[in-house]
XYZ file of C-alpha atoms in Angstrom:
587
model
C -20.521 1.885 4.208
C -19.419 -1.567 5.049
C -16.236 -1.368 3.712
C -15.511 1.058 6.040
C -16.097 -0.294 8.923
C -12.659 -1.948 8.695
C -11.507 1.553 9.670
C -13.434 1.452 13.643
C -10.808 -0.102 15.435
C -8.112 2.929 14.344
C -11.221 5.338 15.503
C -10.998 3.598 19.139
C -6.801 3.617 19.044
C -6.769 7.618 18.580
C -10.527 7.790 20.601
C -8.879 10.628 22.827
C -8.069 12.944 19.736
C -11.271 11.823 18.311
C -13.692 12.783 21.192
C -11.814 16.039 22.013
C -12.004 17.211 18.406
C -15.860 16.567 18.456
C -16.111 18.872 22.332
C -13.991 21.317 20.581
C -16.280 21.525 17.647
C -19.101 21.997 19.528
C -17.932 24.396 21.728
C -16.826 26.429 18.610
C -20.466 26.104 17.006
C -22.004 27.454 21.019
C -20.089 30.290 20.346
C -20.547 31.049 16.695
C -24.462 31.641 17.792
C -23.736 34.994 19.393
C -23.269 36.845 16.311
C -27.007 36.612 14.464
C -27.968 37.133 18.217
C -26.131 40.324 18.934
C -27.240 41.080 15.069
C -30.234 40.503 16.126
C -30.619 42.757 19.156
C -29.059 45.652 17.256
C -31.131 45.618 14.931
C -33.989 45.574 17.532
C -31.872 48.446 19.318
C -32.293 50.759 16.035
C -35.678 49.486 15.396
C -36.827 50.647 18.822
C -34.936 53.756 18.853
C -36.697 54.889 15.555
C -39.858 54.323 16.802
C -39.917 55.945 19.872
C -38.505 59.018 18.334
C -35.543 59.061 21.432
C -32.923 61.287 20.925
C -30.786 59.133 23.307
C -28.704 58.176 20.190
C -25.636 57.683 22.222
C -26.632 54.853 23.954
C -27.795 52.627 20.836
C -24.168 54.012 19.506
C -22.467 52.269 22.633
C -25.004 49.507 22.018
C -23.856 49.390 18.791
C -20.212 49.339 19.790
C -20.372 47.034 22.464
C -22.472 44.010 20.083
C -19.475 44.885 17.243
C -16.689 44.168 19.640
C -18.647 41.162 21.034
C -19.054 39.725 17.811
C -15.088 40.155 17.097
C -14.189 38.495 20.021
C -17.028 35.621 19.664
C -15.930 35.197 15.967
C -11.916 34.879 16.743
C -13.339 32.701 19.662
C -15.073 30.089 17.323
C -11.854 30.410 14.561
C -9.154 29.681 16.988
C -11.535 26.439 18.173
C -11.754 25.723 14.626
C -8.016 25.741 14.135
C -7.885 23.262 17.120
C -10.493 20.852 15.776
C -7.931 20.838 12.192
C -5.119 20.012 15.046
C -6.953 16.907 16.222
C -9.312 15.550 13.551
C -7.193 16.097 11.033
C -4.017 15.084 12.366
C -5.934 11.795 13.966
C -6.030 11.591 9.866
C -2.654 11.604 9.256
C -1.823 8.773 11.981
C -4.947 6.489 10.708
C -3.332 7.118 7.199
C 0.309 5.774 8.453
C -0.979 2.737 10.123
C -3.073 1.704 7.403
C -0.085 2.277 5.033
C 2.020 0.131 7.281
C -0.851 -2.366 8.012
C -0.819 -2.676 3.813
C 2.638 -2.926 3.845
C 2.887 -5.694 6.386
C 0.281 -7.326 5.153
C 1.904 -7.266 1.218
C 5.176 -9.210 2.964
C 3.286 -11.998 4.435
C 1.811 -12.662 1.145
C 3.037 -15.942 -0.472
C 4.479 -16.042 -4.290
C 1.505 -16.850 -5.879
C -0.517 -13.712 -5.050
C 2.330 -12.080 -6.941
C 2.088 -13.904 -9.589
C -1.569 -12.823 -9.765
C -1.055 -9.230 -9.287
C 0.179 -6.622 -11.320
C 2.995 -3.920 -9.134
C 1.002 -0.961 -10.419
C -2.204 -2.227 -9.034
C -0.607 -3.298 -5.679
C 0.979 0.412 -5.690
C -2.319 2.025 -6.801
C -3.583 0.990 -3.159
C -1.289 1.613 -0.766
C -0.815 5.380 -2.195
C -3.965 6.504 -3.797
C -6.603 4.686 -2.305
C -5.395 5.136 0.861
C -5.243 8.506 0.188
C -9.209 8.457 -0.917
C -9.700 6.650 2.864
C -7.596 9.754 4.566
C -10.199 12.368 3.018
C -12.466 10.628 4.753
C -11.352 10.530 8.146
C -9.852 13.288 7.849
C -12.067 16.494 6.056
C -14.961 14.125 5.643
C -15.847 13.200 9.613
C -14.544 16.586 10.795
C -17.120 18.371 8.095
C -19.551 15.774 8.903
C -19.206 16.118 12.711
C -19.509 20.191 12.360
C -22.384 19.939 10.098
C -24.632 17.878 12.396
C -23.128 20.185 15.723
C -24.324 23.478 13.461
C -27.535 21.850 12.452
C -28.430 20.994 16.071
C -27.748 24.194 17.464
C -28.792 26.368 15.333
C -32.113 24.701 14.216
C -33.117 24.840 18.094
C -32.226 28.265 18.656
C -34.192 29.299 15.315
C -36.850 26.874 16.627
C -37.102 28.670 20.099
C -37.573 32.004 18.552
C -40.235 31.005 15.754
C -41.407 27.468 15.051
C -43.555 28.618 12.174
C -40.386 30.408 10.241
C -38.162 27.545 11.057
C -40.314 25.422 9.570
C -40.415 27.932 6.101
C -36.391 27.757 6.487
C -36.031 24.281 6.031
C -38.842 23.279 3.690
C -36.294 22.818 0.764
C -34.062 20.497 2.692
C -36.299 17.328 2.318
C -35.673 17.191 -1.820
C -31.574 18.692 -1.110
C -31.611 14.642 1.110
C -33.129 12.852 -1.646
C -30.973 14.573 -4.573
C -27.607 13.761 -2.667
C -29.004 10.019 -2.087
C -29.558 9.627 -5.678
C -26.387 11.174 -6.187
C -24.196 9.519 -4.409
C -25.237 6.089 -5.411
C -24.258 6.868 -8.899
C -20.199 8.522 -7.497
C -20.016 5.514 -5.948
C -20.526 3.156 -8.932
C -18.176 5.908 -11.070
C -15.410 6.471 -8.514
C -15.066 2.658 -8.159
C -14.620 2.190 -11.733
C -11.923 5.056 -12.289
C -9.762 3.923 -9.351
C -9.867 0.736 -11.506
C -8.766 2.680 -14.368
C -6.217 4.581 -12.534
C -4.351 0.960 -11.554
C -4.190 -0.484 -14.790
C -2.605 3.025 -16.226
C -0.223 2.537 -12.965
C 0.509 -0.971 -13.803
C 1.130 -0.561 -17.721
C 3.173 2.480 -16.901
C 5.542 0.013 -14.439
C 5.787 -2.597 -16.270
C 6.748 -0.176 -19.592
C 9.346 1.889 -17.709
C 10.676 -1.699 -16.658
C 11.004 -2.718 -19.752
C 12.227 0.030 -21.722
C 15.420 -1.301 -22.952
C 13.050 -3.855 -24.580
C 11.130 -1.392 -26.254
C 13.720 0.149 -27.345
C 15.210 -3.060 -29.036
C 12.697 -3.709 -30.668
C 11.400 0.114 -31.913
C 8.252 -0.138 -30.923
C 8.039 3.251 -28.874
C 5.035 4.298 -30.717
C 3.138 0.771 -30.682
C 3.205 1.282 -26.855
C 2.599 5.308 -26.575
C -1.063 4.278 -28.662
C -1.385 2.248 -26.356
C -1.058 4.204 -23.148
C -2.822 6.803 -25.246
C -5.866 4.544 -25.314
C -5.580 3.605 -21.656
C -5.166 7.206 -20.660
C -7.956 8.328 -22.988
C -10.471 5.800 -21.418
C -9.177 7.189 -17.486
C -9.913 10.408 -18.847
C -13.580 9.676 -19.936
C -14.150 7.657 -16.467
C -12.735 10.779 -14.226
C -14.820 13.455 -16.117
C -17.898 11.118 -15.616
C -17.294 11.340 -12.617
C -16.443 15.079 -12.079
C -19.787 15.618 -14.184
C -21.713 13.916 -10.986
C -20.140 15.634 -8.471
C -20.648 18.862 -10.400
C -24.143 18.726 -9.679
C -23.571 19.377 -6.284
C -22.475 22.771 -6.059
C -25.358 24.727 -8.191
C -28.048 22.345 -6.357
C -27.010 23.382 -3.209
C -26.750 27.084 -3.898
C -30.682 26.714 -5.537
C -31.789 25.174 -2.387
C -29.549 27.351 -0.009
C -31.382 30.977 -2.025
C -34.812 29.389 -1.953
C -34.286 29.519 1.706
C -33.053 32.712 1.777
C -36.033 34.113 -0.427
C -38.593 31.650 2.046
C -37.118 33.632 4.891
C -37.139 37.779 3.898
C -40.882 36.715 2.131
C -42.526 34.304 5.130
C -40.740 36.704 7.738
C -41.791 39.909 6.177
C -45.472 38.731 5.760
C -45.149 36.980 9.434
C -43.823 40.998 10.920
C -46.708 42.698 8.729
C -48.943 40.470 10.424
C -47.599 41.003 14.082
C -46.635 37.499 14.382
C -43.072 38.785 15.003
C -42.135 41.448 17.022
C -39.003 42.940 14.969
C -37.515 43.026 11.595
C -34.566 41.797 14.085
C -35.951 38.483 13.718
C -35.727 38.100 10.212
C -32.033 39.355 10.059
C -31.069 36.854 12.648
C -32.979 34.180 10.058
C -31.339 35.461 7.338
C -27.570 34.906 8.917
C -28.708 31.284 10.317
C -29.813 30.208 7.118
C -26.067 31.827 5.770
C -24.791 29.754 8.616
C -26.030 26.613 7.471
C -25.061 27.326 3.528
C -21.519 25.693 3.873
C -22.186 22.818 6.020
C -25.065 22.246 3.643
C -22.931 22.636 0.586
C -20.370 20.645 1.795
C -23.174 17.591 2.028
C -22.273 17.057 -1.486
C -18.433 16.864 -0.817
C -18.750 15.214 2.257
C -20.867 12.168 0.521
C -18.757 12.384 -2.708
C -15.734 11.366 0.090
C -17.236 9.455 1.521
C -18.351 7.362 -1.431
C -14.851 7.532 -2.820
C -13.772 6.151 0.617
C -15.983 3.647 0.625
C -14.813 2.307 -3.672
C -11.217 2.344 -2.166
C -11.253 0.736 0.842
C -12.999 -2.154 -0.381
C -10.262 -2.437 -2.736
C -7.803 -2.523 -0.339
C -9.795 -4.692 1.955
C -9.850 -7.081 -0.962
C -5.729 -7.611 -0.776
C -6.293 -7.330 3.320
C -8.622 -10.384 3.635
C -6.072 -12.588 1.353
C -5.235 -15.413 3.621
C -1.730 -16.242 3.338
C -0.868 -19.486 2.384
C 2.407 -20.076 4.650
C 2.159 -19.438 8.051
C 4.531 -19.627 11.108
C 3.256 -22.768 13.230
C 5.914 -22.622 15.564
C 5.971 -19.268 17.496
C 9.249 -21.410 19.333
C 12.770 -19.884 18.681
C 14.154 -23.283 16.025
C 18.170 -24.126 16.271
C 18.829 -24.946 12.238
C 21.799 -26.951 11.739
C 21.294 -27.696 8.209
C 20.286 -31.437 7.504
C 17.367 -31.812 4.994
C 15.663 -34.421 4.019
C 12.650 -34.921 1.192
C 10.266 -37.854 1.652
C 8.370 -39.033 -1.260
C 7.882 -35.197 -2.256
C 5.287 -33.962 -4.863
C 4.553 -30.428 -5.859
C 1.876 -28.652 -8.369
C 2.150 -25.209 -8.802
C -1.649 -23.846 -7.933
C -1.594 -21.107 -10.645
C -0.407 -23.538 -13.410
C -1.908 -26.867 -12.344
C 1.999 -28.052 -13.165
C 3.201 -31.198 -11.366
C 6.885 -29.645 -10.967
C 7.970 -32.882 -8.875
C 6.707 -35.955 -8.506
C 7.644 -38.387 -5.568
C 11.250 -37.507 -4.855
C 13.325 -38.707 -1.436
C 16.832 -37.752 -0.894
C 18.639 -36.661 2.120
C 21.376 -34.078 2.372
C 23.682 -34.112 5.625
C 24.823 -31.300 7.596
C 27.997 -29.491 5.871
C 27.381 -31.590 2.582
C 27.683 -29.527 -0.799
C 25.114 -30.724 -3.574
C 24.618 -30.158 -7.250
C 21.194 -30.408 -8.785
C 21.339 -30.709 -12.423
C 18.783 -31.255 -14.974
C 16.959 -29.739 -18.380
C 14.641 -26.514 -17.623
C 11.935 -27.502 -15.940
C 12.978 -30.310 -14.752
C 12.333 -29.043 -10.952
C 15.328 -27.759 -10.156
C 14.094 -24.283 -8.757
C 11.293 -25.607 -7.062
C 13.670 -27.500 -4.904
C 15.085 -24.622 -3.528
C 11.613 -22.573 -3.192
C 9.910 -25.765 -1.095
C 13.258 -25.447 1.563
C 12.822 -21.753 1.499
C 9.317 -22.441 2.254
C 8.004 -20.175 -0.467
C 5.552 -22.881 -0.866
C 4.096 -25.459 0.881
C 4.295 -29.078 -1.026
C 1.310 -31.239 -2.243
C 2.274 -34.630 -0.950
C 4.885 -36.286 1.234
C 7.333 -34.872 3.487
C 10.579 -32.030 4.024
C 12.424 -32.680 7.027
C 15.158 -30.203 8.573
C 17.029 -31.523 11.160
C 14.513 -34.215 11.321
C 11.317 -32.064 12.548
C 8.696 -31.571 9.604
C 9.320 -28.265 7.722
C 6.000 -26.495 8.273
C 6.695 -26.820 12.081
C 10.086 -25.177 12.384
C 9.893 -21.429 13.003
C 9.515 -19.556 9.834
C 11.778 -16.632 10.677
C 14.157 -19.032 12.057
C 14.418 -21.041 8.816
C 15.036 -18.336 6.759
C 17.181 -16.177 8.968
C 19.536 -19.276 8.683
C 19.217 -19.705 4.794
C 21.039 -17.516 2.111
C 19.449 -17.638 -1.325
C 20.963 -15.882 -4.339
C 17.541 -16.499 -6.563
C 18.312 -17.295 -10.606
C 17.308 -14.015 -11.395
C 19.892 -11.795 -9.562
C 17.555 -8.530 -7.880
C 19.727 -5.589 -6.759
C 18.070 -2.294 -5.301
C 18.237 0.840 -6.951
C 20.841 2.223 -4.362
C 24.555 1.923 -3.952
C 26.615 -1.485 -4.258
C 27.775 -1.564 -0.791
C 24.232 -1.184 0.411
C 22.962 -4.111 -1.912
C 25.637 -6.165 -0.426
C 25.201 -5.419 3.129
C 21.082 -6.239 2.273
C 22.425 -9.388 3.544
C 23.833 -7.778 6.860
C 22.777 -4.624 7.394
C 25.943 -4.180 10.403
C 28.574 -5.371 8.344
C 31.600 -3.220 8.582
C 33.374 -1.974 4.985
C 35.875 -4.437 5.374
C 33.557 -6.678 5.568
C 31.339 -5.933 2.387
C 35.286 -5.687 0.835
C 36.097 -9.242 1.770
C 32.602 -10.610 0.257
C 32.937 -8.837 -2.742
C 36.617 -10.440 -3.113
C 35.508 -14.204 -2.382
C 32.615 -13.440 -5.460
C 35.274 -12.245 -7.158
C 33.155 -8.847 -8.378
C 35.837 -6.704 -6.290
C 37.657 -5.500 -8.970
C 34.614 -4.506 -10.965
C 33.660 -2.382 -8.248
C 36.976 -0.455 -8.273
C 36.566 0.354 -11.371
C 33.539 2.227 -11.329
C 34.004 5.872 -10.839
C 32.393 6.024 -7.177
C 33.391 2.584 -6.637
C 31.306 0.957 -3.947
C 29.538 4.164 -3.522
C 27.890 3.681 -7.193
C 24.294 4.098 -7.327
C 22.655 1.473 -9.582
C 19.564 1.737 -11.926
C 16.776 -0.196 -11.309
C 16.904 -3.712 -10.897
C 20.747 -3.323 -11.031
C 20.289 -2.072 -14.400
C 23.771 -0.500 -14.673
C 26.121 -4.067 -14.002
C 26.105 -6.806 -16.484
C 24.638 -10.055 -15.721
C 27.574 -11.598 -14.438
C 28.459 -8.424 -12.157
C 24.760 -8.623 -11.100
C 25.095 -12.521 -10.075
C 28.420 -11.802 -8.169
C 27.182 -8.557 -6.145
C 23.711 -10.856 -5.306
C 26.251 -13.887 -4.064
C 28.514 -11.101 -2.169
C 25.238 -10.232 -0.752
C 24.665 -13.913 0.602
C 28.925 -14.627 1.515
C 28.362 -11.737 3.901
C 25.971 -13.302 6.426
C 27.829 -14.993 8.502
C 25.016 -16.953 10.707
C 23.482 -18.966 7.832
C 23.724 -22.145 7.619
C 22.532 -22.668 4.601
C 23.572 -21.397 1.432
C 21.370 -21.804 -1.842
C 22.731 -21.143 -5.231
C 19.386 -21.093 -7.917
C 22.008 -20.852 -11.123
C 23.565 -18.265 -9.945
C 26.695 -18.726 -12.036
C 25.244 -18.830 -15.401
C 26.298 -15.331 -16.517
C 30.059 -15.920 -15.894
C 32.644 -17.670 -17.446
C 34.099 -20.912 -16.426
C 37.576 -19.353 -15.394
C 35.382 -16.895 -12.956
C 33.176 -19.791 -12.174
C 36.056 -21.629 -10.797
C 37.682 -18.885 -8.565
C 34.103 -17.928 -7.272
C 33.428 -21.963 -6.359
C 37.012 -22.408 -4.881
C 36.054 -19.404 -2.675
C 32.243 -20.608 -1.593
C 33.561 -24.277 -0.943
C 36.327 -22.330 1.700
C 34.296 -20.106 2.844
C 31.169 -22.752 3.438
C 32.890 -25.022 5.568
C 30.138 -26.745 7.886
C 27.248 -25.155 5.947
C 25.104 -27.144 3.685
C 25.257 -25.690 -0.178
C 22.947 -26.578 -2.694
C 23.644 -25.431 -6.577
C 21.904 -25.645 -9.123
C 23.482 -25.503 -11.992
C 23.537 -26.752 -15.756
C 27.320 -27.645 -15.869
C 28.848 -29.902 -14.867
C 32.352 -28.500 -13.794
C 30.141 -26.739 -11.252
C 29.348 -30.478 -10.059
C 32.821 -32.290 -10.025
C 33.875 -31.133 -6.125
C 30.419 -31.646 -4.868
C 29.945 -34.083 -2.314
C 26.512 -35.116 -4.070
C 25.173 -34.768 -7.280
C 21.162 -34.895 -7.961
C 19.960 -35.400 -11.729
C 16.244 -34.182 -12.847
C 14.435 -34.931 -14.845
C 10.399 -33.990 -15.303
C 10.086 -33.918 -11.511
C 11.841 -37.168 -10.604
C 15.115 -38.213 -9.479
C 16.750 -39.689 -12.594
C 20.532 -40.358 -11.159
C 21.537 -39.191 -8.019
C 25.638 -39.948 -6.735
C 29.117 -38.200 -6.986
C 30.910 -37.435 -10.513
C 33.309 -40.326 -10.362
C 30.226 -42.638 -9.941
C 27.648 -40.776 -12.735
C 30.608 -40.680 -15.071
C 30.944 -44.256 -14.628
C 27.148 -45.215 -15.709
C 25.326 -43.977 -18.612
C 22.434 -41.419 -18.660
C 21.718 -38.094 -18.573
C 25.018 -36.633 -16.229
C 27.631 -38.728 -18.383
C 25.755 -37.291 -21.855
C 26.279 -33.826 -20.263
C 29.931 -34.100 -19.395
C 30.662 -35.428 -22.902
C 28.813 -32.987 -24.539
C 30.531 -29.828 -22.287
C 33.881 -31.663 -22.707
C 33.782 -31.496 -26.238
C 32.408 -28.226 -26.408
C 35.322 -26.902 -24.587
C 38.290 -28.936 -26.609
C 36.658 -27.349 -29.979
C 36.893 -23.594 -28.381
């Protein structure tokens, strides 16, 4: 149960609920003994009465009375405690299962790009719902069974033991082989439970990624290809789960054997023991009989309990696996950082870990405050990871990033990005209504404001012509706009935060034509007046008002300078603007 023990320190956060469910439970199991004893001394009542030959029948028939109504009130007694050990144990539950949830969750953000890249979204959902859900069980039904079981067993072993020592001992011969059958046991739902929850993530991951992609499927008509396929996936789950439900079947009809062979020990050892005058009444024997019935559940539940547990114990160490990730980029500066916008790259080289790709290679340049810059270049030329190293979605290999002239990996993290607007190349809207995927970038905007964003990235009157307008509730990943209305909504979202002071543009125009590239441009250069800008782009229109241009290619700096002074030189930029040129006099 190492893996568990990940779970102590949300035992000593809710310790108060946690101790007073365990006083609660053992004052319900204190009073949950009076009934076999007022069995008990009825049955000693009648017992005595027929003997003697009394005819004072009316007093064994208050007797009588009296023990019933004793045993009513005991037995509500020990039920309502019961309901209050459900209203702290298993509510502790429920508030060790949200924190854990959130601890996941929180945990999952501060994550770098790479373990994403690693990681499959069905897998990393698989954790943070059903496993988690394994680990509730278990401090939840699991410790509050557990904790009743050993308060039951305590009790009621020393109150059997105080009345005979020899029949005790009879009682509980079979429990000695019931230990060593649910060891055994649940060794093996251990080994099975972790391999279904294994299972049950790569069925959650295929299914993602296929109802992702189903317009692809679709395309290309291969609906059946891929229902084989889940088929087979689904087919294998199924074999692991009933594997594992034919373990934990075991459990029930071994407990019941062991639970009757107790019973049988008791009426046969007891009725030999009272033949023999080693016990005074057949009162004895009934009191056995209901003890041993006593312990039948919280011996049954053993099984259950350890079949939690185990389950527990497969999923948390999954989720500690994604827990004890280290990420990557960290905030060094716990310091509040004043951005203004000035970056600088010295001698910069990057290699994507995952890849082993050298994506730059020993690149210097300097952008000033306020100044907008193109960076052009073939794919894969480094563009992107440009704009990921300012973003800080990585940390670089060799050399230096300066903003504002202090290293990058010493300005406050949350600072840098709170003052950076990024509309990534691959535009991600929420499944949820456009004005809400535009005001992702300021959650207090007013309408007017999401209105006036929408204008300057000229998707406005798009919106108005949707039926619900700004109201519309998109599919996922944006799935109901085009391309182009996807880019223009995910630069709206950037135009409408205000405080950055940096605005990144990851070829974010490449879905629109040049007439809407031009009004959109005309509107960022106006509206980014003292804020640095950084496009990148593959055309060079989007270049010809920049106040720098930056050419790429494999990871260096191949021309770097405005569009008068490119066009004057030969290389890759003047090739490019000949090229588009034409292109556009033959249309």
């Amino acid at each position: 149960m190492k893996s568990l023990k990940a779970l102590n320190k949300y035992f000593i956060k809710y310790k108060y609920l946690f101790i007073l469910g365990i006083v609660i439970t053992i004052a319900s199991q204190v009073f949950s003994l009076y009934t076999p004893k007022l069995v008990g001394d009825s049955f000693r009542a009648i017992e005595a009465h027929v003997q003697s030959g009394s005819s004072k029948s009316d007093l064994v028939k208050d007797l009588l009375l009296k023990n019933i109504l004793l045993i009513l009130g005991t037995t509500f007694i020990a039920g309502f405690l019961t309901f209050l050990v459900r209203q702290t144990l298993i509510v502790m539950s429920r508030y060790i299962e949200f924190d854990l949830k959130n601890e996941i969750f929180r945990h999952y953000q501060v994550l770098p790009v790479s373990f994403y890249k690693k990681n499959r979204t069905g897998d990393l959902m698989n954790r943070i719902s059903e496993d988690v859900s394994k680990v509730r069980m278990y401090v939840g039904p699991a410790l509050m069974q557990s904790i009743n079981t050993i308060i039951r067993f305590s009790v009621v072993i020393i109150q059997m033991y105080l009345i005979s020592p020899m029949l005790t001992f009879f009682t509980l011969l079979p429990l000695p082989i019931l230990s060593y059958a649910i060891y055994k046991l649940s060794k093996e739902i251990n080994i099975r439970s972790k391999i279904f929850q294994e299972y049950l993530s790569k069925l959650s991951s295929v299914s993602q990624e296929l109802f992702s992609g189903i317009r692809v499927i679709k395309a290309y008509a291969i609906e059946q290809d891929n229902l084989h396929a889940v088929n087979g996936l689904s087919n294998e789950m199924k074999d692991k789960n009933l594997s594992l439900s034919k373990i934990n079947a075991f459990f029930a009809p071994l407990m019941i054997l062991l639970i009757g062979s107790s019973s049988l020990l008791v009426v046969y050892v007891g009725g030999v023991m009272y033949i023999n005058g080693q016990i005074a009444s057949i009162g004895v024997i009934a009191e056995f009989v209901i003890y041993v019935n006593m312990l039948t559940w919280p011996v049954a539940s053993i099984g259950w309990v350890m079949s939690l547990i185990k389950e527990a114990e497969a999923s948390q160490q999954r989720i500690n696996e994604f827990l004890e990730v280290q990420p990557d980029i960290v905030n060094n500066n716990p310091d509040r950082s004043d951005i203004q916008g000035t970056i600088e790259f010295k001698n910069v080289s990057f290699t994507y870990e995952d890849t082993n790709i050298t994506a730059l290679k020993d690149i210097s340049f300097t952008i000033e405050q306020g100044q907008k810059v193109v960076i052009l270049g073939n794919i894969g030329s480094g563009k992107s990871t440009i704009l990921a190293l300012i973003t800080r979605l990585y940390d670089i290999t060799e050399g230096q990033i300066l903003i504002d002239g202090t290293p990058i990996h010493l300005v406050n993290l949350k600072d840098l990005r709170d003052n950076i607007g990024v509309v990534p190349q691959d535009a991600f809207l929420f499944s949820d209504s456009i004005k809400n995927n535009i005001m992702f970038g300021d959650p207090k905007a007013t309408d007017e404001a999401v209105i006036e964003a929408a204008q300057k990235a000229n998707v406005h009157e798009d919106i108005l012509g949707f039926s619900k307008q700004y109201d519309t509730i998109l599919g996922e990943r944006g799935i109901t706009l085009s391309g182009g209305q996807k880019q223009r909504v995910s630069i709206a979202r950037v135009l409408i935060k205000k405080t950055v002071k940096v605005l990144l543009f990851d070829d974010s125009l490449s879905a629109v034509d040049t007439e809407t590239e031009k009004k959109i441009l005309k509107n960022l250069y106006s509206d980014s007046k003292g804020k640095t800008t950084i496009i990148v782009s593959h055309r060079v229109a989007t270049a010809k008002s920049a106040d720098k241009i930056i050419v790429l290619n494999e990871g260096r700096i191949e021309q770097e300078g405005t569009h008068k002074q490119l066009i004057a030189q030969s290389g890759y930029y003047k090739d490019l603007y000949e090229k588009q040129r034409s292109e556009k006099v033959a249309v």
